[in-house]
mmCIF file of C-alpha atoms in Angstrom:
data_model
loop_
_atom_site.group_PDB
_atom_site.id
_atom_site.type_symbol
_atom_site.label_atom_id
_atom_site.label_comp_id
_atom_site.label_asym_id
_atom_site.label_seq_id
_atom_site.Cartn_x
_atom_site.Cartn_y
_atom_site.Cartn_z
ATOM 1 C CA UNK A 18 -116.538 79.358 -16.422
ATOM 2 C CA UNK A 19 -114.009 81.713 -17.938
ATOM 3 C CA UNK A 20 -110.441 80.499 -18.222
ATOM 4 C CA UNK A 21 -107.067 81.378 -19.692
ATOM 5 C CA UNK A 22 -104.331 79.227 -21.135
ATOM 6 C CA UNK A 23 -100.921 80.793 -21.095
ATOM 7 C CA UNK A 24 -97.601 79.752 -22.553
ATOM 8 C CA UNK A 25 -95.703 78.366 -19.597
ATOM 9 C CA UNK A 26 -92.085 79.001 -20.374
ATOM 10 C CA UNK A 27 -89.656 79.734 -18.897
ATOM 11 C CA UNK A 28 -88.555 82.079 -21.626
ATOM 12 C CA UNK A 29 -84.963 83.225 -21.870
ATOM 13 C CA UNK A 30 -84.006 85.961 -24.300
ATOM 14 C CA UNK A 31 -81.083 88.201 -25.018
ATOM 15 C CA UNK A 32 -81.456 91.926 -24.587
ATOM 16 C CA UNK A 33 -83.171 93.636 -27.544
ATOM 17 C CA UNK A 34 -84.814 90.404 -28.696
ATOM 18 C CA UNK A 35 -88.486 90.247 -29.663
ATOM 19 C CA UNK A 36 -90.871 88.820 -27.092
ATOM 20 C CA UNK A 37 -94.161 87.012 -27.538
ATOM 21 C CA UNK A 38 -96.030 85.329 -24.702
ATOM 22 C CA UNK A 39 -99.149 83.554 -25.878
ATOM 23 C CA UNK A 40 -102.448 83.740 -24.041
ATOM 24 C CA UNK A 41 -105.763 82.323 -25.190
ATOM 25 C CA UNK A 42 -109.007 82.557 -23.337
ATOM 26 C CA UNK A 43 -112.394 80.927 -23.022
ATOM 27 C CA UNK A 44 -115.158 83.231 -21.938
ATOM 28 C CA UNK A 45 -118.814 83.998 -22.017
ATOM 29 C CA UNK A 46 -119.249 87.293 -23.781
ATOM 30 C CA UNK A 47 -116.351 89.701 -24.121
ATOM 31 C CA UNK A 48 -114.834 90.410 -20.733
ATOM 32 C CA UNK A 49 -111.883 92.697 -20.145
ATOM 33 C CA UNK A 50 -108.479 91.049 -20.512
ATOM 34 C CA UNK A 51 -105.385 91.822 -18.479
ATOM 35 C CA UNK A 52 -101.660 91.250 -18.355
ATOM 36 C CA UNK A 53 -100.022 91.508 -14.950
ATOM 37 C CA UNK A 54 -96.301 91.510 -14.199
ATOM 38 C CA UNK A 55 -94.638 90.275 -11.030
ATOM 39 C CA UNK A 56 -91.055 91.289 -10.382
ATOM 40 C CA UNK A 57 -88.987 89.075 -8.068
ATOM 41 C CA UNK A 58 -90.218 89.174 -4.495
ATOM 42 C CA UNK A 59 -93.046 91.580 -5.239
ATOM 43 C CA UNK A 60 -96.790 91.581 -5.756
ATOM 44 C CA UNK A 61 -98.534 91.980 -9.066
ATOM 45 C CA UNK A 62 -98.715 95.124 -11.117
ATOM 46 C CA UNK A 63 -101.148 95.710 -13.928
ATOM 47 C CA UNK A 64 -99.112 95.928 -17.102
ATOM 48 C CA UNK A 65 -101.878 96.556 -19.602
ATOM 49 C CA UNK A 66 -105.477 95.776 -20.326
ATOM 50 C CA UNK A 67 -108.067 95.770 -23.077
ATOM 51 C CA UNK A 68 -111.739 96.207 -22.364
ATOM 52 C CA UNK A 69 -113.308 95.178 -25.642
ATOM 53 C CA UNK A 70 -112.660 93.232 -28.810
ATOM 54 C CA UNK A 71 -110.018 94.702 -31.147
ATOM 55 C CA UNK A 72 -108.690 96.980 -28.412
ATOM 56 C CA UNK A 73 -104.931 97.178 -28.057
ATOM 57 C CA UNK A 74 -103.486 97.636 -24.603
ATOM 58 C CA UNK A 75 -99.990 99.064 -24.342
ATOM 59 C CA UNK A 76 -97.550 100.108 -21.644
ATOM 60 C CA UNK A 77 -93.768 100.294 -21.253
ATOM 61 C CA UNK A 78 -93.275 99.068 -24.804
ATOM 62 C CA UNK A 79 -95.490 96.034 -24.294
ATOM 63 C CA UNK A 80 -98.600 95.515 -26.399
ATOM 64 C CA UNK A 81 -101.465 93.049 -26.558
ATOM 65 C CA UNK A 82 -104.474 93.037 -28.858
ATOM 66 C CA UNK A 83 -107.852 91.610 -27.868
ATOM 67 C CA UNK A 84 -108.671 89.281 -30.746
ATOM 68 C CA UNK A 85 -112.084 87.668 -30.538
ATOM 69 C CA UNK A 86 -111.613 85.680 -33.754
ATOM 70 C CA UNK A 87 -108.763 83.708 -32.263
ATOM 71 C CA UNK A 88 -109.758 84.271 -28.609
ATOM 72 C CA UNK A 89 -106.241 85.469 -27.946
ATOM 73 C CA UNK A 90 -104.468 88.241 -26.076
ATOM 74 C CA UNK A 91 -100.796 87.647 -26.824
ATOM 75 C CA UNK A 92 -98.233 89.866 -25.125
ATOM 76 C CA UNK A 93 -95.498 91.335 -27.322
ATOM 77 C CA UNK A 94 -92.524 93.612 -26.993
ATOM 78 C CA UNK A 95 -90.212 94.531 -29.800
ATOM 79 C CA UNK A 96 -87.005 94.891 -27.811
ATOM 80 C CA UNK A 97 -86.760 93.490 -24.311
ATOM 81 C CA UNK A 98 -84.473 94.785 -21.601
ATOM 82 C CA UNK A 99 -82.853 93.092 -18.647
ATOM 83 C CA UNK A 100 -85.245 94.990 -16.410
ATOM 84 C CA UNK A 101 -88.182 93.188 -18.062
ATOM 85 C CA UNK A 102 -87.158 89.964 -16.338
ATOM 86 C CA UNK A 103 -90.225 88.970 -14.354
ATOM 87 C CA UNK A 104 -93.209 86.633 -14.335
ATOM 88 C CA UNK A 105 -96.096 87.639 -16.572
ATOM 89 C CA UNK A 106 -99.705 86.595 -15.933
ATOM 90 C CA UNK A 107 -102.632 86.743 -18.310
ATOM 91 C CA UNK A 108 -105.995 87.200 -16.558
ATOM 92 C CA UNK A 109 -109.677 87.824 -17.049
ATOM 93 C CA UNK A 110 -112.699 88.128 -14.771
ATOM 94 C CA UNK A 111 -114.499 84.995 -13.739
ATOM 95 C CA UNK A 112 -117.889 84.875 -15.433
ATOM 96 C CA UNK A 113 -120.460 87.028 -13.643
ATOM 97 C CA UNK A 114 -117.996 87.893 -10.922
ATOM 98 C CA UNK A 115 -115.350 90.412 -9.979
ATOM 99 C CA UNK A 116 -112.897 87.646 -9.228
ATOM 100 C CA UNK A 117 -109.934 87.302 -11.552
ATOM 101 C CA UNK A 118 -108.838 84.076 -13.165
ATOM 102 C CA UNK A 119 -105.089 83.919 -13.780
ATOM 103 C CA UNK A 120 -102.975 81.943 -16.160
ATOM 104 C CA UNK A 121 -100.131 79.910 -14.728
ATOM 105 C CA UNK A 122 -97.592 82.612 -15.397
ATOM 106 C CA UNK A 123 -94.612 82.816 -17.720
ATOM 107 C CA UNK A 124 -91.206 83.533 -16.313
ATOM 108 C CA UNK A 125 -89.114 85.738 -18.552
ATOM 109 C CA UNK A 126 -85.373 86.095 -18.122
ATOM 110 C CA UNK A 127 -83.531 88.630 -20.236
ATOM 111 C CA UNK A 128 -79.770 88.304 -20.391
ATOM 112 C CA UNK A 129 -77.455 91.206 -21.195
ATOM 113 C CA UNK B 17 -102.557 105.593 -9.160
ATOM 114 C CA UNK B 18 -104.227 103.567 -6.465
ATOM 115 C CA UNK B 19 -101.808 102.127 -3.920
ATOM 116 C CA UNK B 20 -102.262 99.057 -1.771
ATOM 117 C CA UNK B 21 -99.879 98.224 1.033
ATOM 118 C CA UNK B 22 -99.328 95.062 3.017
ATOM 119 C CA UNK B 23 -97.737 94.615 6.400
ATOM 120 C CA UNK B 24 -95.555 92.895 7.243
ATOM 121 C CA UNK B 25 -93.663 92.199 4.057
ATOM 122 C CA UNK B 26 -91.988 89.211 5.616
ATOM 123 C CA UNK B 27 -92.700 87.215 8.759
ATOM 124 C CA UNK B 28 -91.174 84.144 10.329
ATOM 125 C CA UNK B 29 -93.056 82.409 13.102
ATOM 126 C CA UNK B 30 -93.031 79.217 15.084
ATOM 127 C CA UNK B 31 -95.457 76.415 14.394
ATOM 128 C CA UNK B 32 -98.665 76.800 16.374
ATOM 129 C CA UNK B 33 -98.631 80.573 16.559
ATOM 130 C CA UNK B 34 -100.998 82.936 14.772
ATOM 131 C CA UNK B 35 -99.947 85.582 12.304
ATOM 132 C CA UNK B 36 -101.903 88.635 11.189
ATOM 133 C CA UNK B 37 -101.334 90.242 7.795
ATOM 134 C CA UNK B 38 -102.751 93.672 7.027
ATOM 135 C CA UNK B 39 -103.862 94.949 3.650
ATOM 136 C CA UNK B 40 -104.536 98.660 3.269
ATOM 137 C CA UNK B 41 -105.787 100.789 0.420
ATOM 138 C CA UNK B 42 -103.823 103.995 0.920
ATOM 139 C CA UNK B 43 -105.567 106.538 -1.270
ATOM 140 C CA UNK B 44 -108.959 105.069 -1.995
ATOM 141 C CA UNK B 45 -111.770 103.227 -0.300
ATOM 142 C CA UNK B 46 -112.284 99.599 -1.140
ATOM 143 C CA UNK B 47 -115.491 97.812 -0.288
ATOM 144 C CA UNK B 48 -114.057 94.628 -1.734
ATOM 145 C CA UNK B 49 -110.637 93.120 -1.194
ATOM 146 C CA UNK B 50 -109.274 89.766 -2.226
ATOM 147 C CA UNK B 51 -106.740 87.473 -0.605
ATOM 148 C CA UNK B 52 -104.538 85.223 -2.708
ATOM 149 C CA UNK B 53 -101.944 82.621 -1.964
ATOM 150 C CA UNK B 54 -99.037 81.913 -4.246
ATOM 151 C CA UNK B 55 -96.828 78.853 -4.018
ATOM 152 C CA UNK B 56 -93.332 78.941 -5.492
ATOM 153 C CA UNK B 57 -93.330 79.063 -9.281
ATOM 154 C CA UNK B 58 -97.103 78.857 -9.383
ATOM 155 C CA UNK B 59 -99.997 81.111 -10.154
ATOM 156 C CA UNK B 60 -102.165 82.933 -7.675
ATOM 157 C CA UNK B 61 -104.861 80.993 -5.918
ATOM 158 C CA UNK B 62 -107.805 83.038 -4.702
ATOM 159 C CA UNK B 63 -108.501 82.247 -1.068
ATOM 160 C CA UNK B 64 -111.373 84.550 -0.238
ATOM 161 C CA UNK B 65 -113.258 87.704 -1.069
ATOM 162 C CA UNK B 66 -113.422 90.230 1.729
ATOM 163 C CA UNK B 67 -116.346 92.651 1.841
ATOM 164 C CA UNK B 68 -116.412 95.577 4.227
ATOM 165 C CA UNK B 69 -118.892 95.085 7.008
ATOM 166 C CA UNK B 70 -119.802 91.519 6.154
ATOM 167 C CA UNK B 71 -118.371 88.039 6.356
ATOM 168 C CA UNK B 72 -115.763 86.989 3.879
ATOM 169 C CA UNK B 73 -116.600 84.553 1.129
ATOM 170 C CA UNK B 74 -114.148 81.687 0.995
ATOM 171 C CA UNK B 75 -113.197 79.652 -2.034
ATOM 172 C CA UNK B 76 -113.788 75.944 -2.029
ATOM 173 C CA UNK B 77 -111.181 74.080 -0.032
ATOM 174 C CA UNK B 78 -110.050 77.076 2.023
ATOM 175 C CA UNK B 79 -110.600 76.633 5.749
ATOM 176 C CA UNK B 80 -112.368 79.700 7.090
ATOM 177 C CA UNK B 81 -111.447 78.864 10.678
ATOM 178 C CA UNK B 82 -107.811 78.603 9.679
ATOM 179 C CA UNK B 83 -107.660 81.786 7.653
ATOM 180 C CA UNK B 84 -109.655 84.452 9.460
ATOM 181 C CA UNK B 85 -110.499 87.530 7.435
ATOM 182 C CA UNK B 86 -111.746 90.787 8.873
ATOM 183 C CA UNK B 87 -112.654 93.772 6.708
ATOM 184 C CA UNK B 88 -113.497 96.257 9.399
ATOM 185 C CA UNK B 89 -113.109 99.463 7.423
ATOM 186 C CA UNK B 90 -113.112 100.665 3.842
ATOM 187 C CA UNK B 91 -109.326 100.809 3.812
ATOM 188 C CA UNK B 92 -108.255 97.800 5.831
ATOM 189 C CA UNK B 93 -108.618 94.040 5.565
ATOM 190 C CA UNK B 94 -106.706 91.584 7.711
ATOM 191 C CA UNK B 95 -105.873 87.947 7.217
ATOM 192 C CA UNK B 96 -104.998 85.945 10.304
ATOM 193 C CA UNK B 97 -103.391 82.565 9.832
ATOM 194 C CA UNK B 98 -104.322 80.724 13.010
ATOM 195 C CA UNK B 99 -102.188 77.983 14.518
ATOM 196 C CA UNK B 100 -99.805 78.195 11.612
ATOM 197 C CA UNK B 101 -97.937 75.134 10.422
ATOM 198 C CA UNK B 102 -95.038 74.747 7.972
ATOM 199 C CA UNK B 103 -97.431 73.891 5.146
ATOM 200 C CA UNK B 104 -98.938 77.365 5.547
ATOM 201 C CA UNK B 105 -95.643 78.893 4.471
ATOM 202 C CA UNK B 106 -96.359 80.809 1.330
ATOM 203 C CA UNK B 107 -96.574 84.215 -0.323
ATOM 204 C CA UNK B 108 -99.845 85.934 0.509
ATOM 205 C CA UNK B 109 -101.060 88.732 -1.737
ATOM 206 C CA UNK B 110 -104.054 90.972 -1.302
ATOM 207 C CA UNK B 111 -105.811 93.150 -3.819
ATOM 208 C CA UNK B 112 -108.350 95.907 -3.469
ATOM 209 C CA UNK B 113 -111.112 96.738 -5.874
ATOM 210 C CA UNK B 114 -110.599 100.286 -7.034
ATOM 211 C CA UNK B 115 -113.167 103.035 -7.279
ATOM 212 C CA UNK B 116 -115.074 103.858 -10.387
ATOM 213 C CA UNK B 117 -116.731 101.780 -13.077
ATOM 214 C CA UNK B 118 -113.615 99.930 -14.202
ATOM 215 C CA UNK B 119 -113.588 97.812 -11.022
ATOM 216 C CA UNK B 120 -109.877 97.249 -11.476
ATOM 217 C CA UNK B 121 -108.000 95.314 -8.818
ATOM 218 C CA UNK B 122 -104.897 96.884 -7.311
ATOM 219 C CA UNK B 123 -102.448 94.488 -5.738
ATOM 220 C CA UNK B 124 -100.370 94.750 -2.620
ATOM 221 C CA UNK B 125 -96.676 93.864 -2.624
ATOM 222 C CA UNK B 126 -97.249 90.561 -0.862
ATOM 223 C CA UNK B 127 -96.255 89.013 2.479
ATOM 224 C CA UNK B 128 -93.813 86.152 2.695
ATOM 225 C CA UNK B 129 -94.809 83.854 5.572
ATOM 226 C CA UNK B 130 -92.381 81.229 6.800
ATOM 227 C CA UNK B 131 -93.512 78.875 9.530
ATOM 228 C CA UNK B 132 -90.746 76.989 11.287
#
């Protein structure tokens, strides 16, 4: 079945640093890919998504490009803020299903 | 955007009691909802898929008699943890499948269950 492998972290950065969180996937076909963010004590929020190969999802300064050649969907942000401190999950649909398969999550802490 | 609520946000109960958690889609109808469990510092584990008007589909290893799911309307699914024990303490998150072709899941804010 479909799966994702995500950089586990934790990741600690200073404010305005560049962020990359790696995510690679294994999938049948070209399913949509997602990044979710979970702030402390809260549920998940969709951060961005890409529905087909070569698409770039972007939101709140975060970007991720659906790369079929490297089966990757790395999350990037050029200048992180303290408010970006959260856990980030890469996800994709389970093959032939509406269920989502999540990576293990990467905790990001941004220090002022 | 589509909003999903959960109630309560936090509950503490004694061992042996049952706890009901509600998941509501506030501004859309959801024929399909999902229930997840999240242990500290871990990813989400799908427990079951809840379909309106039919029995829930449970993931392997999840006790259906322990975690009762009822999806009685297009905007409400409930998860009842029966005879709760301390090992059931966890963060429970629901999601609702949104309308339209994208079939995007919208997540609730989660319910923190602590069983004493």
